Every structure is written in C-alpha cells, then in structure tokens.
Amino acid sequence: MKLNKSCHIYGLFQQPMSIKSIFAFVLLLVFQSARAEGEAAPDFIRSIGKIYVVAGVCLIILITLFIYMIQLDRKISRIEKRQKNE
Amino acid sequence: MLFPYVQGFPPKDTCYLYSHMNRILTLVATEARIELRERYAISGIVLYVLSSAFIVFSIWRQLPPKEWGLTFWVIFLFCSLMAVLKSFGRESEGRYFYYYTLYHPLELFVAKVVYNLILLLFIFLVLWFVLYVMAGNHIIRMGWFLTTGIMACTGLSFLLTLITSIAIKTQQNASLTSVMALPLMIPLLINILRLTAYASGTTPDENPWNEMMLLSSIISLVIGMSLWLFPYLWRS
Amino acid sequence: MMRESTTTTLFRLEAWKWTAMAILIYVFIVGWIVPLKPGIIKVSPDRAVAGEQVVIDVTGYNSAFASDSTQLRAWLSLAGDTVLSALHVQAWDDRHLSASFYIPSVFPVRQEAYPLTLILDHGIEGSSVLPNAIFITPASVQDTSELPLWYKDKIEHIHQKAGMQYPFRNILAETIRNTYFHVPMWFCMIILFGASAWYSLKYYKKGDIDADRRSVAFIKVGLIFGLGLVTGMLWAKNTWNAYWSWDVKQNMSAICLLIYAALMVMRSSVEDEMQKARLTAGYNMFAFVLLIPLLFIIPRMTDSLHPGNGGNPALGGEDLDNTMRMVFYPAVIGFILLGLWISQLVYRTDKLKGNL
C-alpha cells in the first residue's frame, strides 16, 4: 500500500500529466521566480562569469610591461644623447 | 677547488688541524675578552631581551601555548639580529685589516660564528628563562625544544655572520643587515615554528622527524654556502 | 634603396624573438576566444526537505537550454550510484530551466544534511555539473519503502560537445583563462632569477664584469615579473574573496621579491664597482640556494588554496585538461622568452651606459 503511494508521487509527471498537476507545477515556478528576483545583481567585475577579472589581469601585465619599456626607452635615449655630446 | 686554502687536507701531520683549531679558539677568546671587558655589552643584551619581553607581555598579558612559541621566536630573532650586528659593528676598519693579514678568512669566519653561536645560545637560554618566569612554561617536550633551539642558533649564527659581513661593506650596514637577513631567515623560521609547535603539543602532527630533517638540511645548506662564499666575499 | 635597407634592419631579429611574439599572439587570441563549456551558476532553492517534491530553478552559463529542450535531462546525485532522475524538465530560455524532483524521505547513508549534485545533459551542448547544488534536510517521518528510488535511475548516455572548450569550474567561471596569463608570471620570475644565479656563478669563476651586468639585468626583469603577485591578488579577490589570504605560495613569492629587492638596495649602497659585483654575486647565489627549499619543498608540506596542494605543487590533471595544456605550455614558454628578451635589452642598455 505504502509502496504504491510513493510510486504514485514519484511518477507524478511520468504518467500522462493531468491539467491539475501542470497547473500546480506552473504555480510553484511563478512563486519561486518571484522570490529569486529580490536578490542583488552581481557587481560589474563579477558579471559575465567574472570575465573582467581576466581583462584586469591582462591589463595589469600589459601596462606594467609597457611602463617598463617606456622607462627603458628613455634610458636609451639619454645614453644616445650623451654619446652625441661626446 | 672550493676551499683553496684547505686544499692540503687531509694534513700529513695532525698538528695542522690542531693549529687551526687553536688559532680559531684564540680568536674566539679575544673576542669574548673584548666583549666582557666592556661590561655594558653583555648586560645590554640581557636588558634588551628583558625589555622587549616585558613590552610584548604587557600587551599580551596571558599567552596561550601557540602564541607563546611565536612570541618567543619573534623576540629571539630581533635580539639575535641586534647582538650579531653589535659584535661586528664594534670593530674598526683597522682591526679588520690587521686580522686580514694575520688569519685566513675561514678561520676568522669560524671564530666569528662560534662566538655568535655562544651569544645566541646565551640569548636563547635567557629568553627561555624570562618567558618561563613571566608567562609560564608551555613546552611539554623539553628535549625537542632544546634541540630546535640549538639548531636554530647554529643556522642563524652562520646566516647572520655571512649577511653581516656583506652588510658592513656597504654604507648603511644596520638597516641592510635586517633587510637582507630577515627574508632569508624565513625558511629556517617556518621549520623552527613547526618544531616549537610540536614541542609545546599544539599540533596534531605527531611525526616531527620530517621537519627535523628539513631543518637540518636547510642548516647544512646555509653552512656549506657560507663556508664557500665567505672567503670570496671577504676579499676587498 | 634607403627605405629597403631600413625595413630589412627593422625586421631583422633573432628567431627566438619572433617565436616569442608568435607564441604570445597565439596565447592571447586562443586564451580569449575559445568558449567555456556550459555550466550551472545557480540553483534556487538551494535547500529542501526530504520526502517532498521540489521544483528547482537552474541558471546556466554559456548554456543553450532552449535550443533542444527535448533532449534535456537532469539528475540529482548523492554518490556515484545513488541518483534521482528529474520528473520533469522545462527550459524557459537558453539560460533558465526548471526541473522537478521527488526526494525520497529515506537516504542510503545517514548524515546531518545531504548535499546533492546536480547534473544536466543536453543533446548538443553536452553535460554540466554543479556539486553540492542543493542541501536536503532529513524528513520528520521516514518511509523506508522509498529506499529503492535511489537506485532506480542511472546517469547514462552523457553527451560531449564537439570542438575546443575550456572546462567550467564553479567559482572560477571565465577566470580559468587566467591560467594562461597569471601562472606564467611565476614561472618566468623563477627562470629569470635562476639565470641570474647562473651568471653570478660565472662572475664568481671568471670575475668578468659582463657576467655581473647580465645577472643584474635578469634580477631587474625578474622583479618586474613579480607583478604576478598583483594579478594574483586581483584574481584572489574575486574568487577567494580576499586580496591576501596568507596562502603558502603567495607568501613564498612575496619573500622571493623581498630578497631580490634587498639585493638591489644593497647594490645601490656600494660605491666600488668590483665590490658591488662581488657582493651581488655572493648574496645572489646564497639567496637562490636558500630559495630552493622555500619554493619547492615547503609548499609541498603545507595546505594551499592554489591547485595541487599538499604533495604536488604542479598543476594536476584535474585542474588542467588537455585543451588547456595546448595553451598553457605555450604561454609559459612565450612569457619566459619575453622575459629573456627584455632582460637582454636591459643588459645591452647597461652595457652601453657602462662603456660611456
């Protein structure tokens, strides 16, 4: 008897669905999605699967290397200037 | 080729090694005599240990076992830095030149290390006593803690002597010694802290032999490297 | 004719520099454009009571639920063989679907709470998994006759999406791409410091001031590649929720930087050139030898948030699949070549400066 009951619950949607059960399902969904909307949206850097973190990391690497290259360039220019003067 | 001076080893007459030992011991004795002549030097170290321990404990008031170990080694580190720096900084340029003509760098180095080792062991025992009186003893395994302390003193005296000998060749030796030595001490310190945690029974880790092996291998690395590099760095 | 000669000199470079550029271009392009496998970001509710029917809303990432909703299947799994199949799966759009499950009131094992893993399978897009998606609290009335429900279903015929994708990991999401940009920084730093120690040894043997210049150039550029610490902090803030979490590998790289920064300070406070070079060589070799236990032995003995903690500091098979290897290894090689290139430039500059 008990086994039958549980099988009935379990197979609720595997048997041809009654209109009533579909209605209950949709009602549950509406209720839950309304609750989910109250949550705060993720901040900018964590949006789209945190892709901006990757962008940030690449930018840090590139900017640091560029700054270093600029410094090196200026150092070489200074040496060239000195060489010219001599 | 690593030690050009000791190339003749093993010596044909054992007197050779004996004379080395003798010269080193003479140096250590001279060093100690100078230190003891200036009364304030040794009492200065004791006072330094006392006052720093007092400051730390007036902040902490009560120390749980884990923090006891950490505090111990932090105070010890700074005291040992100060002591080693002082023993080097005392000497004038002229005396170095005098030593340089008389002794081989390795003899000088070993003498310095032995002297600093005695100093560090002294600080270790004083500090242990002070903390014992002030905060109670949290060490369950005395033998382990003592072994750790002796090993730490050995490693640190080699490391600090080498780094100080580099730093005194620069303009600003006091700050440079700590800047150069502190990051290098960290591998030693990590193992020492783990062994101390074992000695005070605060870690579930019941197999301290791994740590001990690692610590002794790091110390032997320090010893080997410093014996190799000191004669090279000492030339000027 | 003039123009011709300038163009030929402009593009005359050693082959390895061209290789570095080509590899890095490949890494930046492929590292960015290859998509992630579909994943599950969120499940709500994330708590339920056993013995009841539960409808869960699933939010997907990179998913295409709507495109072929007939083949969508969902399971909740407690362990390998204890699986519940979804009673009904409804896709709303590409990113959202709902699935209903009946959670039996008894469990095959006894625990405080039961974390269930959600598994989705899509006919084209392949499968996606969310571990610990929903926590089940035990029912007040337990019906032992429901136990067979756990063993009724099996996860079968899982689809695999064709083509090249990176795996989706939950906390990481797209930041898994940082493997190609952040991790090589560390490799590059170590290689440069190693090269510097090598040239210090050369200086020790020959006393050639040129070797000293090279070794210092490597240190300078190695310190620049210490920016891996900064990129790591940005990544850590958004995955581990703290810029600095005293992780063993963070500490070790910080110590590494401290040591070499101290070396540069020491250099700047010595006047005599030969003295400077000698002290640098000595300290450099001493420091590098001491770094070996620090970088390669101690991390193996400590737990770490970084992948491969406790026993294996290298990246294990689970963190780096074959697709990622195709980009990761070139990235490491490319960044190392770039580091060598920059340090060569620094060396040449210093040499010019010294010769004047």
XYZ file of C-alpha atoms in Angstrom:
678
model
C 0.000 0.000 0.000
C 2.709 2.378 1.058
C 4.908 1.453 -1.857
C 2.066 2.211 -4.204
C 1.589 5.624 -2.744
C 5.224 6.573 -3.033
C 5.348 5.315 -6.599
C 2.389 7.450 -7.354
C 4.076 10.585 -6.051
C 7.287 9.752 -7.774
C 5.698 9.110 -11.086
C 3.547 12.185 -10.967
C 4.770 13.553 -14.258
C 5.738 10.319 -15.886
C 2.181 9.283 -16.164
C 0.149 11.332 -18.644
C 0.012 14.681 -16.912
C -3.251 15.886 -15.585
C -4.162 19.542 -16.053
C -4.215 19.939 -12.320
C -0.633 18.801 -11.835
C 0.663 21.059 -14.610
C -1.161 23.948 -13.042
C 0.463 23.201 -9.692
C 3.866 23.000 -11.324
C 3.499 26.368 -13.047
C 2.183 27.959 -9.870
C 5.204 26.749 -7.963
C 7.508 28.152 -10.643
C 5.903 31.586 -10.595
C 6.127 31.690 -6.853
C 9.786 30.735 -6.847
C 10.911 33.057 -9.614
C 9.218 35.959 -7.848
C 11.279 35.171 -4.767
C 14.507 34.892 -6.741
C 14.186 38.367 -8.251
C 14.732 40.043 -4.900
C 18.435 39.183 -4.924
C 21.040 41.807 -5.811
C 22.710 41.625 -9.208
C 26.469 40.850 -9.138
C 28.778 43.872 -9.366
C 30.449 44.844 -12.616
C 33.727 42.981 -12.241
C 31.962 39.713 -11.439
C 29.391 39.945 -14.222
C 29.532 37.710 -17.301
C 31.297 34.900 -15.480
C 33.953 37.209 -13.970
C 35.431 37.824 -17.416
C 36.539 41.292 -16.323
C 38.960 39.705 -13.867
C 40.749 38.146 -16.830
C 40.679 41.511 -18.582
C 42.102 43.144 -15.459
C 44.911 40.613 -15.188
C 45.854 41.061 -18.856
C 45.745 44.839 -18.472
C 47.962 44.782 -15.383
C 50.528 42.661 -17.216
C 50.469 44.777 -20.354
C 50.525 48.134 -18.552
C 53.412 47.105 -16.299
C 55.429 45.821 -19.236
C 54.675 48.981 -21.235
C 55.687 51.269 -18.377
C 58.911 49.341 -18.023
C 59.566 49.524 -21.757
C 58.928 53.281 -21.756
C 61.434 53.696 -18.940
C 63.977 51.595 -20.793
C 63.378 53.612 -23.950
C 64.012 56.875 -22.108
C 67.159 55.451 -20.572
C 68.471 54.527 -24.022
C 67.591 57.980 -25.384
C 69.566 59.569 -22.565
C 72.564 57.391 -23.375
C 72.283 58.283 -27.062
C 72.183 61.961 -26.174
C 75.275 61.632 -24.051
C 77.023 59.741 -26.793
C 76.180 62.514 -29.243
C 77.598 65.172 -26.928
C 80.897 63.434 -26.543
C 88.899 23.998 -5.591
C 86.116 25.234 -3.345
C 88.410 25.835 -0.403
C 91.748 26.738 -1.912
C 93.289 27.235 1.480
C 92.390 23.827 2.831
C 93.493 22.038 -0.319
C 96.149 20.211 1.650
C 93.538 18.242 3.548
C 93.846 15.669 4.966
C 97.029 17.049 6.526
C 100.029 14.783 6.813
C 100.658 15.888 10.340
C 97.624 16.159 12.587
C 99.249 19.190 14.144
C 97.918 21.155 11.153
C 94.277 20.814 12.123
C 95.184 21.326 15.722
C 96.883 24.635 14.963
C 93.792 25.763 13.043
C 91.601 24.942 15.987
C 93.996 26.724 18.280
C 94.036 29.881 16.226
C 90.251 29.898 15.982
C 89.899 29.404 19.721
C 92.354 32.221 20.341
C 90.246 34.481 18.148
C 87.062 33.494 19.965
C 88.736 34.080 23.298
C 89.970 37.517 22.204
C 86.504 38.342 21.006
C 84.971 37.251 24.300
C 87.577 39.093 26.331
C 86.850 42.324 24.485
C 83.124 41.806 24.962
C 83.470 41.079 28.657
C 85.822 43.986 29.242
C 83.052 46.315 28.225
C 80.648 45.401 30.964
C 77.684 47.088 29.327
C 77.846 44.877 26.238
C 76.639 41.648 27.808
C 74.285 43.361 30.222
C 72.973 45.368 27.291
C 71.902 42.148 25.573
C 70.223 40.848 28.728
C 68.439 44.161 29.173
C 67.343 44.147 25.530
C 65.840 40.686 25.978
C 64.150 41.703 29.224
C 62.657 44.951 27.979
C 61.387 43.527 24.687
C 59.880 40.550 26.513
C 58.308 42.925 29.010
C 56.753 45.102 26.296
C 55.355 42.107 24.460
C 53.889 40.650 27.631
C 52.380 43.877 28.847
C 50.475 43.820 25.556
C 49.534 40.143 25.654
C 49.085 39.656 29.425
C 48.231 35.981 29.038
C 49.765 33.751 26.446
C 48.232 30.552 25.124
C 50.816 27.893 24.116
C 50.691 28.615 20.399
C 51.279 32.327 20.824
C 53.958 31.591 23.403
C 56.088 29.893 20.738
C 55.510 32.614 18.160
C 56.368 35.383 20.620
C 59.456 33.545 21.746
C 60.901 33.314 18.257
C 59.950 36.843 17.256
C 61.769 38.292 20.278
C 64.647 35.889 19.712
C 65.035 36.933 16.082
C 65.292 40.614 16.834
C 67.576 40.097 19.806
C 69.908 37.904 17.772
C 69.968 40.397 14.899
C 70.916 43.133 17.324
C 73.556 41.069 19.080
C 75.286 39.859 15.911
C 75.245 43.305 14.402
C 76.779 44.733 17.548
C 79.559 42.179 17.657
C 80.500 43.099 14.094
C 79.930 46.818 14.279
C 82.251 47.151 17.221
C 85.333 46.579 15.175
C 87.122 49.284 13.300
C 88.425 49.141 9.743
C 91.977 48.975 11.031
C 91.338 45.891 13.063
C 89.856 44.092 10.092
C 92.928 44.850 8.080
C 95.047 43.563 10.940
C 93.002 40.362 11.122
C 93.158 40.015 7.384
C 96.918 39.894 7.375
C 97.101 37.506 10.321
C 94.338 34.977 9.735
C 92.797 33.117 6.881
C 89.230 34.310 6.162
C 87.815 30.888 7.053
C 89.490 30.976 10.449
C 88.089 34.416 11.022
C 84.651 33.316 9.869
C 84.534 30.211 12.013
C 85.746 32.205 15.019
C 83.006 34.774 14.451
C 80.397 32.052 14.017
C 81.461 30.254 17.181
C 81.384 33.480 19.125
C 77.950 34.402 17.749
C 76.716 30.883 18.422
C 77.652 31.232 22.082
C 75.948 34.611 22.146
C 72.772 33.276 20.543
C 72.648 30.273 22.863
C 73.015 32.672 25.767
C 70.123 34.777 24.435
C 68.075 31.628 23.872
C 68.508 30.468 27.449
C 67.949 33.916 28.932
C 64.823 34.405 26.879
C 63.524 30.962 27.802
C 64.088 31.747 31.458
C 62.396 35.159 31.163
C 59.360 33.715 29.394
C 59.256 30.866 31.893
C 59.029 33.342 34.736
C 56.644 35.744 33.045
C 54.282 33.545 31.072
C 54.756 30.078 32.447
C 56.212 27.134 30.591
C 54.171 25.727 27.744
C 56.817 23.355 26.475
C 55.904 19.735 27.008
C 58.821 18.146 25.201
C 61.867 19.912 26.625
C 64.402 17.880 24.670
C 62.790 18.733 21.354
C 62.653 22.418 22.164
C 66.273 22.480 23.276
C 67.397 20.658 20.128
C 65.377 23.044 17.998
C 66.918 25.970 19.835
C 70.467 24.711 19.356
C 69.868 24.055 15.661
C 68.238 27.440 15.210
C 71.190 29.135 16.910
C 73.647 27.270 14.671
C 71.799 28.121 11.466
C 71.176 31.709 12.418
C 74.727 32.358 13.557
C 76.102 31.160 10.203
C 73.494 33.079 8.231
C 73.734 36.284 10.238
C 77.532 36.273 10.263
C 77.647 35.949 6.498
C 74.977 38.586 5.875
C 76.540 40.998 8.354
C 79.903 40.541 6.716
C 78.261 41.592 3.430
C 76.373 44.442 5.029
C 79.354 46.030 6.772
C 80.914 46.605 3.367
C 78.097 48.970 2.461
C 77.323 52.466 3.656
C 74.252 51.705 5.756
C 75.038 48.443 7.488
C 72.494 48.316 10.320
C 69.341 48.590 8.272
C 70.740 46.497 5.430
C 71.528 43.554 7.690
C 67.913 43.228 8.745
C 66.590 43.899 5.248
C 68.849 41.230 3.751
C 68.736 38.687 6.552
C 65.058 38.631 7.520
C 63.641 37.215 4.271
C 66.444 34.644 4.169
C 65.618 33.514 7.695
C 62.071 32.593 6.747
C 62.719 29.013 5.553
C 64.540 28.349 8.827
C 61.864 30.095 10.823
C 58.966 28.151 9.304
C 60.531 24.865 10.359
C 61.538 26.171 13.762
C 57.974 27.311 14.419
C 56.603 23.925 13.419
C 59.029 22.119 15.690
C 58.183 24.509 18.523
C 54.505 23.800 17.976
C 55.321 20.119 18.263
C 57.376 20.708 21.397
C 54.501 22.585 23.011
C 51.988 19.984 21.826
C 49.758 22.334 19.845
C 49.810 20.479 16.552
C 48.137 17.194 15.761
C 51.217 16.366 13.681
C 52.944 13.588 15.567
C 55.800 12.991 13.186
C 58.327 15.771 13.731
C 61.211 13.894 12.097
C 60.304 15.231 8.666
C 60.546 18.773 9.945
C 63.764 17.958 11.725
C 65.263 16.510 8.540
C 64.198 19.540 6.542
C 65.550 21.929 9.162
C 68.896 20.154 9.337
C 69.194 20.044 5.558
C 68.453 23.769 5.314
C 71.009 24.444 8.023
C 73.623 22.342 6.266
C 72.867 24.263 3.054
C 73.427 27.511 4.962
C 76.659 26.219 6.476
C 78.010 24.905 3.189
C 77.135 28.026 1.241
C 78.500 30.401 3.834
C 81.779 28.495 4.197
C 82.135 28.553 0.432
C 81.217 32.200 -0.051
C 82.784 33.930 2.927
C 86.433 33.861 1.772
C 85.261 35.203 -1.572
C 83.164 37.996 -0.054
C 85.786 38.932 2.497
C 88.392 39.985 -0.056
C 88.463 43.715 -0.651
C 67.083 51.804 -51.798
C 67.424 53.606 -48.498
C 63.975 52.520 -47.446
C 64.701 48.947 -48.351
C 67.708 48.762 -46.092
C 65.815 50.250 -43.138
C 62.985 47.787 -43.500
C 65.353 44.862 -43.617
C 67.143 46.019 -40.471
C 63.840 46.790 -38.790
C 62.647 43.240 -39.120
C 65.948 41.531 -38.573
C 65.576 39.765 -35.263
C 66.784 36.510 -33.860
C 64.409 33.627 -34.472
C 63.600 33.085 -30.805
C 62.254 36.618 -30.514
C 59.921 36.014 -33.435
C 58.922 32.760 -31.756
C 58.162 34.615 -28.527
C 55.920 37.058 -30.356
C 54.129 34.371 -32.334
C 53.535 32.255 -29.250
C 52.223 35.174 -27.211
C 49.899 36.266 -30.003
C 48.592 32.697 -30.201
C 48.148 32.600 -26.425
C 46.312 35.903 -26.222
C 43.989 35.049 -29.107
C 43.215 31.453 -28.198
C 43.152 32.213 -24.492
C 40.437 34.755 -25.057
C 38.233 33.427 -27.844
C 37.797 29.747 -27.023
C 34.492 29.450 -25.168
C 33.806 27.760 -21.881
C 31.809 24.582 -21.625
C 28.258 25.213 -20.437
C 27.960 25.391 -16.701
C 25.473 25.919 -13.919
C 25.810 29.148 -11.964
C 22.959 28.967 -9.524
C 20.201 26.741 -8.284
C 17.295 28.017 -6.268
C 16.127 26.971 -3.803
C 19.385 25.539 -2.507
C 17.686 23.861 0.454
C 14.844 21.388 0.625
C 13.245 18.882 2.935
C 13.244 15.186 2.145
C 10.031 13.365 1.428
C 8.648 16.152 -0.705
C 8.555 17.125 -4.296
C 10.863 20.047 -5.102
C 10.999 22.269 -8.150
C 14.342 23.920 -8.699
C 15.224 26.818 -10.959
C 18.569 26.408 -12.651
C 20.546 29.320 -14.043
C 23.027 28.217 -16.662
C 26.149 29.810 -18.002
C 27.000 29.602 -21.686
C 24.158 27.149 -21.955
C 21.586 26.668 -24.702
C 18.712 25.048 -22.859
C 16.056 26.243 -25.276
C 17.745 25.097 -28.452
C 16.996 21.433 -28.000
C 14.797 21.093 -24.982
C 13.542 17.643 -25.883
C 16.861 16.073 -25.027
C 17.394 17.906 -21.751
C 17.835 15.564 -18.842
C 18.615 16.296 -15.210
C 19.738 14.238 -12.237
C 20.442 14.809 -8.592
C 23.123 12.548 -7.261
C 24.137 11.767 -3.707
C 27.016 9.464 -4.561
C 28.150 7.568 -7.646
C 25.306 5.076 -7.850
C 22.575 6.816 -5.858
C 20.879 9.019 -8.396
C 17.485 10.649 -8.740
C 16.233 11.420 -12.201
C 14.167 14.557 -12.814
C 10.447 14.008 -13.125
C 10.078 16.907 -15.456
C 12.440 19.382 -17.081
C 11.216 22.617 -18.589
C 13.514 25.059 -20.400
C 12.368 28.683 -20.308
C 15.143 30.183 -22.351
C 18.794 29.458 -23.066
C 19.877 30.366 -19.544
C 16.997 29.210 -17.380
C 15.256 25.952 -16.806
C 13.211 24.350 -14.106
C 13.282 20.768 -13.016
C 11.168 18.913 -10.531
C 12.375 16.055 -8.374
C 10.863 13.867 -5.763
C 13.289 13.488 -2.843
C 12.683 10.217 -1.003
C 12.238 10.518 2.737
C 14.970 7.978 3.498
C 18.613 8.001 2.474
C 21.025 5.132 1.828
C 23.532 6.703 4.250
C 22.996 8.592 7.468
C 24.281 12.189 7.679
C 23.335 15.530 9.204
C 22.494 17.064 5.857
C 22.630 15.642 2.381
C 24.358 17.686 -0.323
C 23.169 16.657 -3.763
C 24.994 17.225 -7.008
C 23.031 18.483 -9.971
C 23.874 17.038 -13.369
C 22.397 18.313 -16.612
C 22.754 16.758 -20.005
C 21.994 18.498 -23.266
C 21.919 16.717 -26.610
C 24.294 19.128 -28.334
C 25.891 21.265 -25.671
C 26.957 18.347 -23.513
C 26.751 17.897 -19.788
C 27.298 20.277 -16.907
C 27.660 19.612 -13.212
C 27.094 21.659 -10.077
C 28.487 19.972 -6.959
C 26.552 20.499 -3.727
C 23.754 22.188 -5.633
C 21.040 21.553 -3.072
C 21.112 20.594 0.590
C 18.437 18.245 1.847
C 17.428 18.132 5.479
C 16.027 14.770 6.614
C 12.274 14.291 6.763
C 10.488 14.048 10.098
C 8.694 10.878 9.035
C 10.866 8.383 7.229
C 9.382 5.819 4.958
C 11.872 3.009 4.409
C 9.939 1.682 1.457
C 11.156 4.673 -0.585
C 14.739 3.493 -0.429
C 14.686 1.717 -3.843
C 14.006 5.065 -5.512
C 17.667 5.953 -5.029
C 18.800 3.001 -7.095
C 16.197 3.188 -9.823
C 17.988 5.580 -12.164
C 21.399 5.718 -13.738
C 23.292 8.507 -15.429
C 23.743 7.207 -18.938
C 24.447 8.405 -22.463
C 26.142 11.628 -21.455
C 26.811 13.877 -24.434
C 30.055 15.578 -25.214
C 30.182 18.844 -27.104
C 32.402 18.774 -30.158
C 35.190 21.302 -30.609
C 37.575 23.142 -28.330
C 36.339 24.476 -24.991
C 37.768 25.194 -21.575
C 36.210 23.434 -18.610
C 33.706 25.305 -16.484
C 34.577 25.451 -12.792
C 32.104 26.958 -10.448
C 33.958 29.643 -8.541
C 36.373 30.282 -11.378
C 33.979 30.584 -14.334
C 35.740 32.654 -17.036
C 38.712 33.382 -14.787
C 40.022 29.921 -15.639
C 41.637 31.786 -18.545
C 43.916 33.490 -16.035
C 45.883 30.243 -16.027
C 47.475 31.477 -19.249
C 48.272 34.977 -18.040
C 48.849 34.832 -14.298
C 50.596 31.497 -13.810
C 53.392 32.055 -16.391
C 54.433 35.189 -14.455
C 55.641 32.992 -11.633
C 57.462 30.563 -13.933
C 59.095 33.466 -15.697
C 60.219 35.057 -12.431
C 61.832 31.834 -11.217
C 63.580 31.191 -14.529
C 64.951 34.749 -14.591
C 66.214 34.522 -11.010
C 67.760 31.166 -11.834
C 69.506 32.629 -14.870
C 70.739 35.456 -12.703
C 72.197 32.999 -10.177
C 73.875 31.175 -13.066
C 75.582 34.361 -14.243
C 76.575 35.139 -10.657
C 78.329 31.781 -10.595
C 80.012 32.759 -13.826
C 81.137 36.022 -12.274
C 82.444 34.108 -9.269
C 84.518 31.883 -11.522
C 85.816 34.361 -14.073
C 85.444 37.759 -12.422
C 84.067 39.142 -15.665
C 82.075 42.349 -15.094
C 79.917 41.456 -18.094
C 78.504 38.434 -16.261
C 77.584 40.706 -13.372
C 75.720 43.017 -15.758
C 73.781 40.118 -17.180
C 72.893 38.762 -13.770
C 71.625 42.149 -12.592
C 69.556 42.586 -15.756
C 67.876 39.253 -15.035
C 67.116 40.316 -11.477
C 65.601 43.625 -12.600
C 63.284 41.948 -15.078
C 62.526 39.145 -12.638
C 61.316 41.748 -10.172
C 59.069 43.200 -12.893
C 57.573 39.753 -13.403
C 56.831 39.766 -9.695
C 53.693 41.558 -10.874
C 52.260 38.050 -10.798
C 51.625 38.920 -7.154
C 49.376 41.830 -8.189
C 47.491 39.877 -10.834
C 47.111 37.059 -8.334
C 45.653 39.494 -5.810
C 43.050 40.685 -8.289
C 42.137 37.107 -9.138
C 42.072 36.067 -5.473
C 39.803 38.961 -4.524
C 37.191 37.746 -6.981
C 37.455 34.034 -6.303
C 38.742 33.542 -2.750
C 37.179 36.830 -1.595
C 40.365 38.362 -0.196
C 43.318 40.105 -1.792
C 45.702 38.316 0.509
C 44.823 35.066 2.207
C 48.278 34.071 3.565
C 48.414 31.194 1.173
C 51.802 29.497 1.169
C 52.514 30.240 -2.479
C 51.583 33.896 -2.097
C 53.931 34.144 0.864
C 56.782 32.425 -0.912
C 56.638 34.676 -3.952
C 56.446 37.723 -1.685
C 59.539 36.523 0.193
C 61.277 35.915 -3.112
C 60.604 39.507 -4.153
C 61.737 40.822 -0.760
C 65.062 39.012 -1.039
C 65.840 40.328 -4.500
C 64.613 43.831 -3.654
C 67.041 43.748 -0.698
C 69.778 42.763 -3.146
C 69.046 45.769 -5.331
C 69.063 48.061 -2.252
C 72.387 46.565 -1.192
C 73.829 47.176 -4.662
C 72.805 50.795 -4.621
C 74.621 51.420 -1.358
C 78.036 50.210 -2.525
C 80.263 52.631 -4.382
C 83.068 50.482 -5.723
C 82.158 48.595 -8.924
C 84.152 45.435 -8.215
C 82.997 45.309 -4.616
C 79.403 45.762 -5.783
C 79.684 42.942 -8.292
C 81.339 40.596 -5.798
C 78.792 41.197 -3.046
C 75.942 40.825 -5.551
C 77.290 37.519 -6.814
C 77.779 36.161 -3.296
C 74.422 37.194 -1.957
C 72.646 36.133 -5.123
C 73.997 32.583 -5.021
C 73.365 32.298 -1.285
C 69.791 33.549 -1.685
C 68.997 31.329 -4.660
C 70.185 28.188 -2.906
C 68.102 29.079 0.151
C 65.106 29.715 -2.088
C 65.098 26.130 -3.325
C 63.651 24.624 -0.115
C 61.417 27.665 0.230
C 59.882 27.343 -3.230
C 59.924 23.630 -3.890
C 59.863 21.759 -0.592
C 57.906 23.765 1.965
C 54.863 24.310 -0.326
C 54.624 20.543 -0.711
C 54.296 20.132 3.032
C 51.611 22.766 3.526
C 47.987 23.048 2.509
C 47.359 25.631 -0.129
C 44.428 27.230 -1.864
C 46.404 27.019 -5.070
C 45.803 23.909 -7.179
C 47.862 20.845 -6.407
C 48.021 21.469 -2.674
C 49.536 19.073 -0.192
C 52.033 16.922 -2.011
C 52.170 18.267 -5.517
C 52.722 21.926 -6.270
C 52.468 21.322 -10.004
C 49.176 21.608 -11.761
C 47.438 18.264 -11.553
C 45.330 16.559 -14.172
C 42.055 17.789 -12.735
C 42.958 21.460 -12.898
C 44.419 21.392 -16.342
C 42.750 19.355 -19.047
C 44.197 18.622 -22.446
C 42.611 21.623 -24.123
C 44.109 23.938 -21.538
C 47.521 22.331 -21.866
C 47.540 23.318 -25.534
C 47.520 26.951 -24.446
C 49.160 26.817 -21.023
C 52.523 25.335 -22.036
C 52.978 27.735 -24.966
C 52.002 30.582 -22.621
C 54.737 29.625 -20.160
C 57.327 29.328 -22.928
C 56.197 32.566 -24.559
C 56.354 34.619 -21.383
C 59.756 33.168 -20.461
C 61.099 34.093 -23.898
C 59.628 37.586 -23.479
C 61.331 37.905 -20.099
C 64.661 36.809 -21.573
C 64.212 39.280 -24.403
C 63.512 42.218 -22.091
C 66.435 41.308 -19.860
C 68.685 41.171 -22.888
C 67.595 44.716 -23.735
C 68.288 45.839 -20.162
C 71.688 44.208 -20.278
C 72.556 45.914 -23.555
C 71.455 49.261 -22.165
C 73.524 48.831 -19.021
C 76.498 47.823 -21.098
C 76.175 50.955 -23.257
C 75.904 53.031 -20.123
C 78.950 51.359 -18.610
C 81.068 51.839 -21.726
C 80.421 55.551 -21.953
